[in-house]
CSV table of C-alpha atoms and ligand atoms in Angstrom, one decimal:
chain,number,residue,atom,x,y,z
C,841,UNK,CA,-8.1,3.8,-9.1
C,842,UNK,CA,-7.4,2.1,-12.3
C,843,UNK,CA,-5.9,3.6,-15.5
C,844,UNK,CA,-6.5,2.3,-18.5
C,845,UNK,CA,-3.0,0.7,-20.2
C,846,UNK,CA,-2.6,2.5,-23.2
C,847,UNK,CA,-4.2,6.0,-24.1
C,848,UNK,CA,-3.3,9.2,-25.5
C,849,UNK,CA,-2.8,13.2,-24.8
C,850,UNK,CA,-2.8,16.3,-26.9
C,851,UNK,CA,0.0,19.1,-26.2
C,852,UNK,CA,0.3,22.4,-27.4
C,853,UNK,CA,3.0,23.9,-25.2
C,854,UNK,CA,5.9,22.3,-23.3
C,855,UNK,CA,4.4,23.4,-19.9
C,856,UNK,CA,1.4,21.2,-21.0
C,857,UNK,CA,3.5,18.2,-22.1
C,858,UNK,CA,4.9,18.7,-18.3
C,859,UNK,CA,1.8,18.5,-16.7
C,860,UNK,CA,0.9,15.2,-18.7
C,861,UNK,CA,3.9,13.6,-17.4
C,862,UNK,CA,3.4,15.0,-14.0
C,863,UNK,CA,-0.4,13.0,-14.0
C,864,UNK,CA,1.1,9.7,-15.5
C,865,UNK,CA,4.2,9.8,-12.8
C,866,UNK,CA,1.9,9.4,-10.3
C,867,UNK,CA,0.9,6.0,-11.4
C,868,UNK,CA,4.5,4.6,-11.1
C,869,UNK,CA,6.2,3.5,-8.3
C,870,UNK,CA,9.9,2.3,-7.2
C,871,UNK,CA,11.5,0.0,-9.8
C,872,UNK,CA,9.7,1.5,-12.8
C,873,UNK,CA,11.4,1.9,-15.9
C,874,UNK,CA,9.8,4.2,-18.6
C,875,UNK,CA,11.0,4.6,-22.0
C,876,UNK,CA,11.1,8.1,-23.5
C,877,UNK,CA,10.5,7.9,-27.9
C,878,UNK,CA,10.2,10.3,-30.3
C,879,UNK,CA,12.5,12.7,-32.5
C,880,UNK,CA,15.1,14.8,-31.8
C,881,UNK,CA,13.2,18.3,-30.0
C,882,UNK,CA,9.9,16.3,-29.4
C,883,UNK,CA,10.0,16.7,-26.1
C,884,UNK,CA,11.6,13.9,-24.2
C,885,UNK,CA,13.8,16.1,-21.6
C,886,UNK,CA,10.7,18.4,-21.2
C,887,UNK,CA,8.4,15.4,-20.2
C,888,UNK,CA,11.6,14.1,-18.1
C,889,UNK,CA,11.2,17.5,-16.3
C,890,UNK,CA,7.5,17.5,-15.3
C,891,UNK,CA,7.8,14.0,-14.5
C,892,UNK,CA,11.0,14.9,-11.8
C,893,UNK,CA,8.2,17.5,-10.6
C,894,UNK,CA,5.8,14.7,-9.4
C,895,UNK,CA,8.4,12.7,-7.4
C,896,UNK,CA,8.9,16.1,-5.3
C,897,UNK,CA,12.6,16.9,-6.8
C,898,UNK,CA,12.9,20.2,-6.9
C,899,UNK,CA,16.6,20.8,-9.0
C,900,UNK,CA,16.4,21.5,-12.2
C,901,UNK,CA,16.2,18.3,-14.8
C,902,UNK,CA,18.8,19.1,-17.9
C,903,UNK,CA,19.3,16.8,-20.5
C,904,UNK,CA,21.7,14.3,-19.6
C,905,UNK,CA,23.5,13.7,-23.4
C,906,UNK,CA,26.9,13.6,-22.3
C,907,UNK,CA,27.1,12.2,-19.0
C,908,UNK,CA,24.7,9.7,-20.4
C,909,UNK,CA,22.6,9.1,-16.7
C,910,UNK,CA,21.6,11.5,-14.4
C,911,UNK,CA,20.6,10.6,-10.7
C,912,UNK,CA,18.0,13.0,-9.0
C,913,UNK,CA,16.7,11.7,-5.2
C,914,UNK,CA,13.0,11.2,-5.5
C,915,UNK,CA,10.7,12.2,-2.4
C,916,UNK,CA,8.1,9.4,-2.0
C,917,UNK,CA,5.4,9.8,0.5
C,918,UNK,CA,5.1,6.2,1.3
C,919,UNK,CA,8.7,4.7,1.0
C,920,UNK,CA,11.2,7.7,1.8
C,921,UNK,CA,13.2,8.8,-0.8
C,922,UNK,CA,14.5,6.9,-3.7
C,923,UNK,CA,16.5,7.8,-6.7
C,924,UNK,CA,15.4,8.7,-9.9
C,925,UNK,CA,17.8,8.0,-13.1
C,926,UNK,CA,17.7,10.1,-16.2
C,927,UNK,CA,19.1,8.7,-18.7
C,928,UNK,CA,20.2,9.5,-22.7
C,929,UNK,CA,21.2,6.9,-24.8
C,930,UNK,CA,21.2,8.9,-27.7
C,931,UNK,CA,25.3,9.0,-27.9
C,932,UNK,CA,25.2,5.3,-27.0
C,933,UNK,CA,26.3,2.4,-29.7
C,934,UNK,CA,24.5,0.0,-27.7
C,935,UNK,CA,24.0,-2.2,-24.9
C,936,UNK,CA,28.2,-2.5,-23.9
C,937,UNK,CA,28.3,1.4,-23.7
C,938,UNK,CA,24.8,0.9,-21.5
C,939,UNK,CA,26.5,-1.6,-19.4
C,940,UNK,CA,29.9,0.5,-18.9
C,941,UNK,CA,27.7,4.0,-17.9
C,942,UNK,CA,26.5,1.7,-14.9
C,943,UNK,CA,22.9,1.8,-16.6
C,944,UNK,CA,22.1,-1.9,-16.6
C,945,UNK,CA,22.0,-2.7,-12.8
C,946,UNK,CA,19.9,0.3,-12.0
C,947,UNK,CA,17.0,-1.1,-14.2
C,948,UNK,CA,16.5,-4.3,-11.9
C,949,UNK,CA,17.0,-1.7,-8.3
C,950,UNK,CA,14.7,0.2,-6.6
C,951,UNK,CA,14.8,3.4,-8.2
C,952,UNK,CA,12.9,5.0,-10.6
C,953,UNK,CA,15.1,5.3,-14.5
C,954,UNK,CA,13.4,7.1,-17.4
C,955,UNK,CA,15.1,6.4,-20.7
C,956,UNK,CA,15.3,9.1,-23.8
C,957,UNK,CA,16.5,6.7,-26.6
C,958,UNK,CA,15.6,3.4,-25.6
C,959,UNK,CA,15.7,2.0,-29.4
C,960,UNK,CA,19.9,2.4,-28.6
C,961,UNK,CA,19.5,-0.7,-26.4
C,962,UNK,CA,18.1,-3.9,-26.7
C,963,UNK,CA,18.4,-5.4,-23.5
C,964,UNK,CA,15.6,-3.5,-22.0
C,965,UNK,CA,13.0,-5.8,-20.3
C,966,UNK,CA,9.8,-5.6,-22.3
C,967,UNK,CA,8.1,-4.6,-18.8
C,968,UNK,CA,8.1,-0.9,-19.3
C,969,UNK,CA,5.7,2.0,-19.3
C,970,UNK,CA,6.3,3.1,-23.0
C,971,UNK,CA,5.5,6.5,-23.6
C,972,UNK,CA,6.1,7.8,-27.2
C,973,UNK,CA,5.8,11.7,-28.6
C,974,UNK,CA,5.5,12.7,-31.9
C,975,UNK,CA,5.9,16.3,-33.4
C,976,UNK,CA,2.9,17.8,-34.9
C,977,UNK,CA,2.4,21.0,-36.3
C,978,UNK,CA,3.8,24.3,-34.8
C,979,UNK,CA,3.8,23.2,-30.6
C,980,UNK,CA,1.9,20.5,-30.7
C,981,UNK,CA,2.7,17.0,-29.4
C,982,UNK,CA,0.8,13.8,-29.5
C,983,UNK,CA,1.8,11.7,-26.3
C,984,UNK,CA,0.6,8.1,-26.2
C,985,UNK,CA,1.7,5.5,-23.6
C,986,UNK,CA,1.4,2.5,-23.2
C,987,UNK,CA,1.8,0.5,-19.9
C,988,UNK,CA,3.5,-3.0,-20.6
C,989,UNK,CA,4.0,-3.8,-16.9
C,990,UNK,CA,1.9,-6.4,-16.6
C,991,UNK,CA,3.1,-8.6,-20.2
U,1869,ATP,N1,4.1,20.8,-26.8
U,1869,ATP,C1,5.4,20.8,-26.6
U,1869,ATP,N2,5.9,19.8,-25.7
U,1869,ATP,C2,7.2,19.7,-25.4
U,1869,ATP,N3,8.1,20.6,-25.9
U,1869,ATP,C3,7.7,21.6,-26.7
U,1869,ATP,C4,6.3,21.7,-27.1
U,1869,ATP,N4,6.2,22.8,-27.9
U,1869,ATP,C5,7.4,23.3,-28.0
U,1869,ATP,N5,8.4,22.6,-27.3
U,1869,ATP,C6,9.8,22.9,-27.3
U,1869,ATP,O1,10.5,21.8,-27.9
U,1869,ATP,C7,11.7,21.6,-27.3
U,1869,ATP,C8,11.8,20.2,-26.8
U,1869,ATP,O2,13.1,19.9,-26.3
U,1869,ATP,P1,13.6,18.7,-25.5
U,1869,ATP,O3,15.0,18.9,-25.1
U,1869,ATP,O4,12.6,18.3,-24.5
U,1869,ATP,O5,13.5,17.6,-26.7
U,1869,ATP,P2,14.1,16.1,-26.6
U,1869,ATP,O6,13.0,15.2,-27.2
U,1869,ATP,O7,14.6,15.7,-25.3
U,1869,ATP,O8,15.3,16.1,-27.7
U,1869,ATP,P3,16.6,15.3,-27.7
U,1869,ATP,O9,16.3,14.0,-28.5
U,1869,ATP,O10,17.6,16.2,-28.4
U,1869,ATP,O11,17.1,15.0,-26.3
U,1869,ATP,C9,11.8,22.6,-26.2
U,1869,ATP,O12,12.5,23.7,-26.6
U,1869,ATP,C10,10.4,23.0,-25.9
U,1869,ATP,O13,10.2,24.3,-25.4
U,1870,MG,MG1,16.4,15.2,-24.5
C-alpha cells in the first residue's frame, strides 16, 4: 500500500497521540531513523511509547534524558527481532557528546533509533522520517510527518 510522504494528524489525548505513532510505525522497517520535534511536554516520549507498542515491545518506554539512548528489542514478523534505540538529545551539546553515547554508529545499523531532539545534532543524514508535534490548546497536538527517505 502506499502512504502518502508528508501528512498530518489531530490529537486530543496522549493515548490518541499513541495510536498515531502506532499506524506510522508500521510503515518503517530496520535501519529507519525518525526524528522526534516539538517542545518540551509535546509529546515526544508519549509517541516514542506507542511507537515501541507497534514493534511488539512490551516493557515500558521512559524517557531516556539521562542515559541519553535507550535500547528496547523490537519483535519483527519478517526479520526476527531487531533493536530499537530511544534516544534524547535534549542534554546533548552536540554531535561529540552524540558520538561518545555510542549514538552515531547505530544510525547506519540495522536497528530501528527514534530521536527526541534531533536539532542538538547536525550530523544526522537528511534520510529520515521527520515527524514534528506542536502543542495546541488544552490536549491537543498537531502531528505532521514527513517522510524524507527517498531525498
Ligand atoms: N494529545 C496529547 N498527546 C501527547 N501527550 C499529551 C497529550 N495531551 C496531554 N499530554 C500529556 O503531555 C505530556 C507529554 O509528555 P512527554 O514526556 O511525552 O513530552 P516530551 O515531548 O517527550 O517532553 P520532553 O521534551 O521533556 O522529553 C504527558 O504528560 C501527556 O500525558
Ligand atoms: Mg521526552
Amino acid at each position: 500500500m502506499d502512504f502518502p510522504a508528508e501528512g498530518e494528524y489531530n490529537s486530543s489525548s496522549a493515548e490518541e497521540t499513541a495510536h498515531i505513532a502506532e499506524n506510522l510505525a508500521a510503515r518503517l522497517g530496520p535501519g529507519s531513523i525518525v526524528t522526534l520535534t516539538g517542545r518540551l511536554g509535546a509529546g515526544k516520549t508519549v509517541f516514542a511509547a506507542g511507537f515501541a507498542r507497534a514493534l511488539g515491545i512490551s516493557e515500558q518506554v521512559t524517557s531516556p534524558s539521562y542515559t541519553i539512548i535507550s535500547e528496547y528489542e523490537a519483535v519483527s514478523g519478517f526479520t526476527g527481532s531487531i533493536p530499537f534505540y530511544h534516544m534524547d538529545c535534549y542534554r546533548l551539546s552536540g554531535d561529540d557528546d552524540f558520538r561518545l553515547a555510542g549514538g552515531e554508529d547505530l544510525l547506519y545499523g540495522k536497528g530501528i533509533c527514534l530521536i527526541e531532539w534531533p536539532e542538538r545534532l547536525c550530523l544526522l543524514p537528511e534520510t529520515v522520517f521527520a515527524v514534528t508535534i506542536d502543542i495546541m490548546e488544552d490536549s491537543r497536538r498537531k502531528i505532521r510527518y514527513q517522510d524524507r527517505r527517498h531525498v
